[in-house]
Coordinates of C-alpha atoms in Angstrom, one line a residue:
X1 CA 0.0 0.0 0.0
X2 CA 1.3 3.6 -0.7
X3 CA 2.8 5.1 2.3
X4 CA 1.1 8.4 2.7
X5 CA 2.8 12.2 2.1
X6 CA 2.3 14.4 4.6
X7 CA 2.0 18.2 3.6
X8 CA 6.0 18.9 4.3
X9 CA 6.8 16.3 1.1
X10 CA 7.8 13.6 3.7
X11 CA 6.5 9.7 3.6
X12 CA 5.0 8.4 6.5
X13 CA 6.9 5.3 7.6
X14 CA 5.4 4.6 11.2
X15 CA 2.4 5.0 13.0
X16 CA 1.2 8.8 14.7
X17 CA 2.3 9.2 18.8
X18 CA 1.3 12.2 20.7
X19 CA 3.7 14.8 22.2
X20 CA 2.7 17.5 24.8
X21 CA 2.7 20.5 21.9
X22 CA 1.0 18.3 18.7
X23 CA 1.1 14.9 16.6
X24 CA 4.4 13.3 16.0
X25 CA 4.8 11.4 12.7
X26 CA 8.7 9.7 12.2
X27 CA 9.3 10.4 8.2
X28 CA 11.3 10.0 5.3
X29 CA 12.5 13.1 3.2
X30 CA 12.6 12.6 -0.6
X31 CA 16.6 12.1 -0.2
X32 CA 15.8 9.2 2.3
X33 CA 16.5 11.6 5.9
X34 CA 14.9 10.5 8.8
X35 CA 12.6 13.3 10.0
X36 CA 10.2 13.9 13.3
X37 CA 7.5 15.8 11.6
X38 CA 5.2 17.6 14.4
X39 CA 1.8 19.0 14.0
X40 CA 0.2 21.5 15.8
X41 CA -3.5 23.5 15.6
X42 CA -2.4 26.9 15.2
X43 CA -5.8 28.6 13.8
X44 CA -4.5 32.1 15.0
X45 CA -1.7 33.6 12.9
X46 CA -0.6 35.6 16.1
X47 CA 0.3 31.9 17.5
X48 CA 1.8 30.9 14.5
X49 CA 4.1 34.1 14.4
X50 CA 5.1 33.1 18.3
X51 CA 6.1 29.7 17.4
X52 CA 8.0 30.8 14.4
X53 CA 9.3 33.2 16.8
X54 CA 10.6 30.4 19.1
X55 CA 11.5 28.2 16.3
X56 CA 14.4 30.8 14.9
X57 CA 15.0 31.2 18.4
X58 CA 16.2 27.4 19.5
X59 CA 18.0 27.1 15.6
X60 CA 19.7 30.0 16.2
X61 CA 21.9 28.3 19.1
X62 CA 23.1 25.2 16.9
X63 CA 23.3 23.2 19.9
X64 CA 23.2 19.4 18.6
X65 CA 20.8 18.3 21.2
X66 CA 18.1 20.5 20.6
X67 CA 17.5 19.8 17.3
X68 CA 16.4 23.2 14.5
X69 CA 12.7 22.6 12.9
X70 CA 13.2 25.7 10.6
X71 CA 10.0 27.6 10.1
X72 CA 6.9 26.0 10.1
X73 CA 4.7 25.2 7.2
X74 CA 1.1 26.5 7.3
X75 CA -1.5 24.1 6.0
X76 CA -5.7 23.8 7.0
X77 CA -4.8 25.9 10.1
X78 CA -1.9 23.9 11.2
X79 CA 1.4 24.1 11.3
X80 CA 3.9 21.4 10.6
X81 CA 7.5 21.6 11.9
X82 CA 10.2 19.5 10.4
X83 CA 13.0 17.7 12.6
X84 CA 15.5 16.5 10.1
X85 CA 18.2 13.6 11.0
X86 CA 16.8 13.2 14.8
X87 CA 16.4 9.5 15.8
X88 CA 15.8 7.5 19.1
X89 CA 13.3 6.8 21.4
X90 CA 11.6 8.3 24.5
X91 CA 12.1 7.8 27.9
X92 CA 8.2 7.0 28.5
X93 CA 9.0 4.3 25.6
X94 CA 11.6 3.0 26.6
X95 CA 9.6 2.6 30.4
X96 CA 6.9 1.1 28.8
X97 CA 9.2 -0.9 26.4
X98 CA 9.5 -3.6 29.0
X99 CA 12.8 -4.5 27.9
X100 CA 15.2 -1.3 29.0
X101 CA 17.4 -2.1 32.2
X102 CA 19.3 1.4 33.0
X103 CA 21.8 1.5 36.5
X104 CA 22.2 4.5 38.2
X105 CA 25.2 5.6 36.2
X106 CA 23.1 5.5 33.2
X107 CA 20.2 7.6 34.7
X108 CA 22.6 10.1 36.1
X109 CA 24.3 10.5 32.6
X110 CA 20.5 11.6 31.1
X111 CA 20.0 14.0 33.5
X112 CA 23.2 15.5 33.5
X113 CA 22.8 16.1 29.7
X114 CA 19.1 16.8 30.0
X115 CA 20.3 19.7 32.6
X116 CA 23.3 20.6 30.5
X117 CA 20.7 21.4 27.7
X118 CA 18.2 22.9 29.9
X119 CA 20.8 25.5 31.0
X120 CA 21.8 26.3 27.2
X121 CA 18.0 27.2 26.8
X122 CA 17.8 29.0 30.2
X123 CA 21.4 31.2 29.0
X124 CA 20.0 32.0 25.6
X125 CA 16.8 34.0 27.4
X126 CA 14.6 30.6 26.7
X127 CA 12.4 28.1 28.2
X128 CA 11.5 24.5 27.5
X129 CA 8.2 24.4 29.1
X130 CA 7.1 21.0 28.1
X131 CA 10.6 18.6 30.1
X132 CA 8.4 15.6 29.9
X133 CA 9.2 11.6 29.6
X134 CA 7.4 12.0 25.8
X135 CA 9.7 14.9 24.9
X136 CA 13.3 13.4 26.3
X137 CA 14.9 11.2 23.3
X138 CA 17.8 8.9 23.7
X139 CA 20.2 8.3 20.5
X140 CA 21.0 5.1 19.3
X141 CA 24.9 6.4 20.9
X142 CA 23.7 7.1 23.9
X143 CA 23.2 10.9 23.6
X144 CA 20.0 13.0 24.9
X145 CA 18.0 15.2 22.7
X146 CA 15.0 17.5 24.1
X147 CA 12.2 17.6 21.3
X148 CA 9.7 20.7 21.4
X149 CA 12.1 23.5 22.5
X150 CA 10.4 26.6 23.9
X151 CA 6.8 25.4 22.2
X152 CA 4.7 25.2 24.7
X153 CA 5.5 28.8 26.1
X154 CA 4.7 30.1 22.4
X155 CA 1.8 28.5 22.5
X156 CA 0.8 29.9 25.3
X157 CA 1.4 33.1 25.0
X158 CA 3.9 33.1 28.3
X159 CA 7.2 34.3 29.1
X160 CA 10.1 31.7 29.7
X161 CA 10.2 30.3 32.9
X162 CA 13.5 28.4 33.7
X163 CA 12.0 27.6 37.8
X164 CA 9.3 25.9 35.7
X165 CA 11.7 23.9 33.4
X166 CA 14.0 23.0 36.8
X167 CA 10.8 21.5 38.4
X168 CA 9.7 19.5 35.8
X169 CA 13.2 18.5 35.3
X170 CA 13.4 17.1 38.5
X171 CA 10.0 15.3 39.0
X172 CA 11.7 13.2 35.5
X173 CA 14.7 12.2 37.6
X174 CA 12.8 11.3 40.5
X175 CA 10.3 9.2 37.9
X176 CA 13.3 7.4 36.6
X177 CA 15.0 6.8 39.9
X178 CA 12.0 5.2 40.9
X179 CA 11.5 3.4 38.0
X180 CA 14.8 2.0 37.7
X181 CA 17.5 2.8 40.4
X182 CA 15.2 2.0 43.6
X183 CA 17.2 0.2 46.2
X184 CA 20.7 0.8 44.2
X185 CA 23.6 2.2 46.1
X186 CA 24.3 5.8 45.9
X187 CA 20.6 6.9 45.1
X188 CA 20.1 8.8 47.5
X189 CA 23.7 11.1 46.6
X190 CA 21.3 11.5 43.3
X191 CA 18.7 12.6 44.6
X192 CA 20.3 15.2 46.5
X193 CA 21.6 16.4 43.2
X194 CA 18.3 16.3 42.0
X195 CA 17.1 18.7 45.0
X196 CA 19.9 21.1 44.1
X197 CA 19.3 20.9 41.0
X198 CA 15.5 22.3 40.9
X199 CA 17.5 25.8 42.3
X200 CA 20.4 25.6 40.3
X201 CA 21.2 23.0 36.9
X202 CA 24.3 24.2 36.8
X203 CA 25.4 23.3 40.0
X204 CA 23.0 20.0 39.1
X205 CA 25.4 18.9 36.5
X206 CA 28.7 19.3 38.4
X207 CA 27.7 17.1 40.8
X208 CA 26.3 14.4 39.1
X209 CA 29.7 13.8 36.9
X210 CA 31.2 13.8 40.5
X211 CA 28.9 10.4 41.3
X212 CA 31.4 7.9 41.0
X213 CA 30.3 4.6 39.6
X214 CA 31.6 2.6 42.1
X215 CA 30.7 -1.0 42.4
X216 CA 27.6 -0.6 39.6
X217 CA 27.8 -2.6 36.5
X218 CA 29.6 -0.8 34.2
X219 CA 28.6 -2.4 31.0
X220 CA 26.7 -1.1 28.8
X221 CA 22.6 -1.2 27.9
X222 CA 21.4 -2.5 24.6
X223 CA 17.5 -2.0 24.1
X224 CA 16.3 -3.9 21.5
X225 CA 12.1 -3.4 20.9
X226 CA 9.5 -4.5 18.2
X227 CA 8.6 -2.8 15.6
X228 CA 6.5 -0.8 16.8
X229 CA 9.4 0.3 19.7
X230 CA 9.1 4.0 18.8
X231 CA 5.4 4.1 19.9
X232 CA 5.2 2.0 22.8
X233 CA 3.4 3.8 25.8
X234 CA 2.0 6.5 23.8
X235 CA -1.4 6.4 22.5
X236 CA -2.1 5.6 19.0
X237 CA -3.8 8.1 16.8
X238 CA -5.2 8.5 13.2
X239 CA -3.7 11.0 11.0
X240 CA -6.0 14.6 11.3
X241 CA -8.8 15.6 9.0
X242 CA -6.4 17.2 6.5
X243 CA -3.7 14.4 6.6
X244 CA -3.6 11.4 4.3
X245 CA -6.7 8.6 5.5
X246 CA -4.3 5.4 4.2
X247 CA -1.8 5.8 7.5
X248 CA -4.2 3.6 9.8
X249 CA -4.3 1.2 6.8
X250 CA -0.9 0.6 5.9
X251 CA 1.0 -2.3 7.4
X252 CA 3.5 -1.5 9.8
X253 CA 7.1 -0.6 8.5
X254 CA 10.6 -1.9 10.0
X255 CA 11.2 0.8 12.8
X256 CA 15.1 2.3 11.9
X257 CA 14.7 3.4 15.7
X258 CA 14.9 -0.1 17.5
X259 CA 17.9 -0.3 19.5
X260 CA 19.2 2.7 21.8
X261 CA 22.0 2.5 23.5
X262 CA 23.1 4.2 27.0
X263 CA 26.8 4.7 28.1
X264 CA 27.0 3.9 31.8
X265 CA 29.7 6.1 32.4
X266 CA 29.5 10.3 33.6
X267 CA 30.4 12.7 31.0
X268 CA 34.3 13.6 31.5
X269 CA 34.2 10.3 34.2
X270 CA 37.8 8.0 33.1
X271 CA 36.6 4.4 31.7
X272 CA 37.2 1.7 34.2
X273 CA 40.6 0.3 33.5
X274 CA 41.1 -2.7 31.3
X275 CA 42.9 -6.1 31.6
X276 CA 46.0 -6.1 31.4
X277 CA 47.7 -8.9 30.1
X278 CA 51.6 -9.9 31.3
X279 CA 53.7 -12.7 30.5
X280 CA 53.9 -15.5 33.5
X281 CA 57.8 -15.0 34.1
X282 CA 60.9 -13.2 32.7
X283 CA 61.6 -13.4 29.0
X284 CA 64.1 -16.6 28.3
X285 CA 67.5 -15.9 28.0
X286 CA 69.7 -17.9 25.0
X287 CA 72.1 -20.2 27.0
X288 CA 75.6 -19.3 26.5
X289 CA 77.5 -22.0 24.0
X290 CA 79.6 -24.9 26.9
X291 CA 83.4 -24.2 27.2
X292 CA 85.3 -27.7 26.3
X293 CA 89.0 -27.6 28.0
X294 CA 91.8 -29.2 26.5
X295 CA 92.0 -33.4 26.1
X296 CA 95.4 -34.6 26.0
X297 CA 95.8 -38.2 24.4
X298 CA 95.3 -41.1 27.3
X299 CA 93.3 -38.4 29.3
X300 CA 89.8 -39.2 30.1
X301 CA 89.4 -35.6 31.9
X302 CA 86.3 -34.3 31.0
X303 CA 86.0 -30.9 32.7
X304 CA 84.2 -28.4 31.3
X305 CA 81.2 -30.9 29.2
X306 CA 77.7 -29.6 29.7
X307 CA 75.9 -32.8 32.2
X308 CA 74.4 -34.0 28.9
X309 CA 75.8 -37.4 29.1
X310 CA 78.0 -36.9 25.2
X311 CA 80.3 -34.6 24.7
X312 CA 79.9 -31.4 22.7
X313 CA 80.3 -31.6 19.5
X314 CA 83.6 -29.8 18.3
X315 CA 82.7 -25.9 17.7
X316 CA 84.4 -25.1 13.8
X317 CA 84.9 -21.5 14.6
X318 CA 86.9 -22.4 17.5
X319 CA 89.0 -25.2 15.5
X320 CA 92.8 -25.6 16.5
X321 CA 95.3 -27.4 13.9
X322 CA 98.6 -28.7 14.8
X323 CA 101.8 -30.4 12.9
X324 CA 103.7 -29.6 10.2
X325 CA 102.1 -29.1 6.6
X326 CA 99.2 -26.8 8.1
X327 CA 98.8 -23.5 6.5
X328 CA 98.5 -20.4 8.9
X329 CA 95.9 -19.6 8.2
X330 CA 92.9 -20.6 5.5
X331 CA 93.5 -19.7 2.0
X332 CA 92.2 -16.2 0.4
X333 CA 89.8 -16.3 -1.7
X334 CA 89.9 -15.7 -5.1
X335 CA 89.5 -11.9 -6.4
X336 CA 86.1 -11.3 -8.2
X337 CA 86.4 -9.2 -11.8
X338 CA 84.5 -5.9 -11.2
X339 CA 81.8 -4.9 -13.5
X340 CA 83.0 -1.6 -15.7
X341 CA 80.9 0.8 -14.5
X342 CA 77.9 2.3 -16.1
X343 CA 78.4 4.5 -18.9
X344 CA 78.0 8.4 -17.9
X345 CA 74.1 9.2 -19.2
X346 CA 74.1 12.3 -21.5
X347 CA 72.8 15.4 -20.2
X348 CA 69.2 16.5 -21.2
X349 CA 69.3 19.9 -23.7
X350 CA 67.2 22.5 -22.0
X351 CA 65.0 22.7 -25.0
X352 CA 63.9 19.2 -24.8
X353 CA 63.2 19.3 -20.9
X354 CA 60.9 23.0 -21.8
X355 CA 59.2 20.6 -24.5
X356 CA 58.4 18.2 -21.8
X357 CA 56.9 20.4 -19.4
X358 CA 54.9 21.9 -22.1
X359 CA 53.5 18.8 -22.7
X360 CA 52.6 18.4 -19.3
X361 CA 51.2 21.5 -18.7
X362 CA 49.0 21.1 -21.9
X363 CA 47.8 17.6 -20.5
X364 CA 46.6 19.2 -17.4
X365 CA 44.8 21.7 -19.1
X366 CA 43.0 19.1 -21.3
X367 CA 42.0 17.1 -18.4
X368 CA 40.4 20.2 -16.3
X369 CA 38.6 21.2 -19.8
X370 CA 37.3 17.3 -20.0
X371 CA 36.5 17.0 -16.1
X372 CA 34.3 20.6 -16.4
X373 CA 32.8 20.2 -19.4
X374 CA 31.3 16.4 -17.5
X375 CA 30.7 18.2 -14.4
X376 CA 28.6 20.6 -16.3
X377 CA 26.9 18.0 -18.2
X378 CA 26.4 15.9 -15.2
X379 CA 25.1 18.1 -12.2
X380 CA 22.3 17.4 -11.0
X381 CA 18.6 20.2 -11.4
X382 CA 18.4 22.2 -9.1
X383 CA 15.4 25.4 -8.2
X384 CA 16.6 28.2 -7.4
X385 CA 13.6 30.0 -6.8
X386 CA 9.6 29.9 -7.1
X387 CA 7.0 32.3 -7.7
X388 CA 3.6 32.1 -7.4
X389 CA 0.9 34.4 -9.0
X390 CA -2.9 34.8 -10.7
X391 CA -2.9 34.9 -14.2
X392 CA -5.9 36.9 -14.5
X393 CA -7.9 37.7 -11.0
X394 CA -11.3 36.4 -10.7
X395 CA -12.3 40.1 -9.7
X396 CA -15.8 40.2 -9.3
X397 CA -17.0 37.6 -11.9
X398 CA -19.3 34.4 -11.2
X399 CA -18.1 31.3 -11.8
X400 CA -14.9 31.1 -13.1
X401 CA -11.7 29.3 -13.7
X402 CA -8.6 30.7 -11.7
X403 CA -5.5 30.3 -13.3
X404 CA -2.9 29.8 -10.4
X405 CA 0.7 29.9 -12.8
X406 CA 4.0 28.9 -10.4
X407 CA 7.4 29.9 -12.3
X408 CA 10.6 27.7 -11.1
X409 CA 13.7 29.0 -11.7
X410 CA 16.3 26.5 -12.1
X411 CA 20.2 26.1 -12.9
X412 CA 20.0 25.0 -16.4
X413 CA 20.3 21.1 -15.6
X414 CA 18.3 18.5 -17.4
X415 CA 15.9 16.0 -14.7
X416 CA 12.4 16.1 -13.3
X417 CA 10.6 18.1 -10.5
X418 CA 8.2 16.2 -8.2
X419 CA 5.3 18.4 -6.8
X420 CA 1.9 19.1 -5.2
X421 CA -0.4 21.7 -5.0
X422 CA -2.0 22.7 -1.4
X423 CA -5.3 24.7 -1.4
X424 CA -6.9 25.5 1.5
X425 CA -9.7 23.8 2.5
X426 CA -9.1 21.0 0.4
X427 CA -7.0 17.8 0.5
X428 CA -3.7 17.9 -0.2
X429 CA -3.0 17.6 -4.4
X430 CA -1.6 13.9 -5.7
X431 CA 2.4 14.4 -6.8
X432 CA 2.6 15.4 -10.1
X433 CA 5.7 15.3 -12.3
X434 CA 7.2 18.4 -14.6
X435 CA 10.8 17.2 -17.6
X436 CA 13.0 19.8 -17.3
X437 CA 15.3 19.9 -20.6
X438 CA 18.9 21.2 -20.4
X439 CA 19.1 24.6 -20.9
X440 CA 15.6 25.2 -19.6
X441 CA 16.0 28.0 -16.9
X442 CA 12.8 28.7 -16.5
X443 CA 9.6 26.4 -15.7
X444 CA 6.3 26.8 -15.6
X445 CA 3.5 24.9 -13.4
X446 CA -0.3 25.9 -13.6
X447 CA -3.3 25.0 -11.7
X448 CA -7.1 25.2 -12.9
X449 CA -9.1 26.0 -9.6
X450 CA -12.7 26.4 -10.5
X451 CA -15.0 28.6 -8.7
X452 CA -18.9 28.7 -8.9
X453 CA -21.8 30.2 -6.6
X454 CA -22.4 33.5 -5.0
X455 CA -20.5 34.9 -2.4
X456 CA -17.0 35.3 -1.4
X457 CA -13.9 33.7 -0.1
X458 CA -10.0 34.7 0.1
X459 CA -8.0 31.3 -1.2
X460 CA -4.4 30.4 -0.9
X461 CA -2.5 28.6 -3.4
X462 CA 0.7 26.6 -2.6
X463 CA 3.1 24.4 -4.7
X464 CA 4.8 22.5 -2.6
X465 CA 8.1 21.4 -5.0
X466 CA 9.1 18.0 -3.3
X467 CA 11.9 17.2 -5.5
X468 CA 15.1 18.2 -6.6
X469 CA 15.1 21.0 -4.1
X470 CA 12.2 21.5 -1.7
X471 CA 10.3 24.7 -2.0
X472 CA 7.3 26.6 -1.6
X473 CA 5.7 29.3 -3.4
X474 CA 1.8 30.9 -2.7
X475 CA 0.0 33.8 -3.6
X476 CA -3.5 34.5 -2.5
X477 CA -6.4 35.9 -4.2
X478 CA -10.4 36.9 -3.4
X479 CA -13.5 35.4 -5.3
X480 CA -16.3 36.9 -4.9
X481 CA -19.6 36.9 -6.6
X482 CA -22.6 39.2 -6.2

């Protein structure tokens, strides 16, 4: 069954969980990026300015643990925020996973980095609001991520309140202390740093990489879950009214979130030492070679043989000749002929070694022409910008045909552009296809929105331009009919 599109160009690939702000959808980009795709009802545009607000806000610190949703797309008096390349799984899922066994090391190293974030927010002028089990993700590496930055405080309409953010963060401690590190040793030095903590996280987070680990295990937690792992202890919902109807349809896809995995060690804490391995005594030594004294004939002396039970055999080097007829010494040996030596090379004339690096230089410059002239032919499309506009305004005519005309301006490049029209009120457009030739700067998508009745109504028009380069272009216009 065809995985549904939401209206950010992404494909579904797991069921909807809830979060505290909206709907959470895990998602494919066109390019195959995992994505957390978040809805929320925003029917007033002053909200939706305060959470664009507070989006720009949070992407502005480029902190890796609070992930940037750039600005929100409006659609049916929503918004949808994008998450792009954030992965893991909760801390309510994991506690309702069944599987998840995390010491007290482990659940001291997520709230030091859920504090060390918290304070990043808090420094910046900003405020969580929303420190929950649902919101707190856990990489596949081990690392802590806080979904829903400083939305629930836009929503609201309230000012950041870091006391708020250092309660709730401590309440999540305390939950996981009790739901995993009851009766361990040392909890109770945790939850003193918990108690400091909800006054000051910085002061929090010393501490806790101070908790030494002790006799706890130190190896490492693997959490393995089906493959629904993402969703567990969440409940279940159906896409909303202006989503795609096939997600509660479609069978279940493999989860890419399945296994997380938590270090059991403190951020800047030394790993527990290693075996070390050592030889069982002192490296052998090579025997020195036995001395043999002198024999005379009729003597049976042996002093001076190794306890072998045979004598040593006589050592050549060491040989001794006597009587008459013996050379001094062993003959020389025999002179070898040297080889004549090599001929002296001639030296190369300067002309021929200019020639040479002429040749060289030419080379290069044919191969940089070559390599351009394939790069050009073989980039890939891509829009540089879109515009959207009315051919001809419906004005004050009855029943008429609105011709919505999108111009995409691209780089030249041959290839295709995937897209979709939006239109409020209605259900998202199918994706539809437009060739782009090489050469073609310029390309030009239209839409045929009939109108018919009395009475009047402002419409938006979106293309939603899902491939090469995602992009989004409206315009609004006003039918209206006396």
């Amino acid at each position: 069954m065809t995985q549904p599109i939401l209206p950010t160009g992404a494909r579904v690939v797991g069921p909807a969980h809830a979060g505290v702000c909206g709907t959470w959808w895990r998602a494919l980009a066109p390019d195959g990026t995992a994505q957390l795709v978040l809805r929320i009802a925003a029917p007033d545009p002053a909200l939706a300015d305060r959470v664009t607000t507070a989006t720009r806000a949070v992407a502005a610190l480029r902190h890796v643990g609070l992930p940037a949703t750039g600005d929100p797309i409006r659609h049916n008096g929503a918004l949808w925020l994008v998450a792009a390349g954030v992965s893991g799984s909760t801390l309510s899922e994991l506690a309702d996973s069944g599987g998840a066994l995390l010491d007290l090391p482990a659940v001291a190293t997520i709230a030091a980095e859920t504090a060390r974030l918290l304070t990043a927010l808090h420094a910046a002028g900003l405020a969580h609001g929303a420190v929950h089990g649902r919101t707190v993700l856990v990489t596949a590496h081990g690392a802590v991520t806080l979904a829903e930055a400083a939305l629930l405080p836009a929503l609201r309409g309230e000012p950041a309140d870091p006391a708020t953010d250092r309660r709730a963060w401590a309440e999540l401690v305390r939950w996981l202390v009790a739901r995993w590190c009851d009766g361990q040793p040392r909890v109770d030095l945790l939850l003193r740093c918990v108690a400091r903590g909800e006054q000051d996280l910085a002061q929090a987070v010393r501490e806790l990489r101070d908790i030494p680990a002790g006799d706890l295990p130190t190896e490492a937690l693997t959490l393995s879950a089906p493959t629904e792992a993402l969703t567990l202890g969440v409940p279940t919902m159906a896409l909303p009214d202006d989503a795609p109807t096939t997600a509660l349809s479609m069978s279940p896809p493999v989860d890419p979130f399945v296994s997380t995995r938590v270090p059991t060690l403190l951020p800047d804490q030394p790993a527990s030492p290693g075996r070390t391995y050592r030889s069982a005594g002192p490296a052998p030594t090579i025997p020195q070679p036995a001395t043999v004294d002198a024999v005379f004939p009729g003597s049976t002396t042996t002093e001076g043989y190794e306890a072998t039970g045979a004598p040593p055999s006589p050592d050549p080097v060491a040989e001794v000749r006597f009587g008459p007829g013996v050379p001094a010494g062993p003959p020389a040996a025999p002179a070898w002929p040297q080889p004549p030596a090599p001929p002296a090379r001639p030296r190369r004339s300067r002309w021929r070694l200019v020639g040479s690096v002429l040749s060289a230089l030419l080379t290069l410059a044919l191969l940089v022409a070559v390599g351009l002239h394939l790069w050009q032919r073989m980039s890939p499309l891509e829009v540089r910008s879109v515009q959207v506009a009315v051919a001809e305004p419906p004005g004050e005519r009855c029943d008429v045909t609105v011709d919505v005309v999108a111009t995409v301006q691209t780089n030249g490049r041959a290839g295709t552009i995937r897209y979709q029209w939006l239109r409020g009120g209605a259900e998202p457009g199918g994706l539809l296809t437009q060739r782009v030739a090489r050469g073609q700067r310029t390309v030009t998508l239209r839409l045929k929105w009939a109108f018919n009745g009395t009475g009047s109504a402002t419409e938006t028009a979106v293309v939603n331009i899902v491939e090469p380069t995602p992009i989004q272009g409206r315009t609004i216009f006003r039918y209206q009919c006396g």
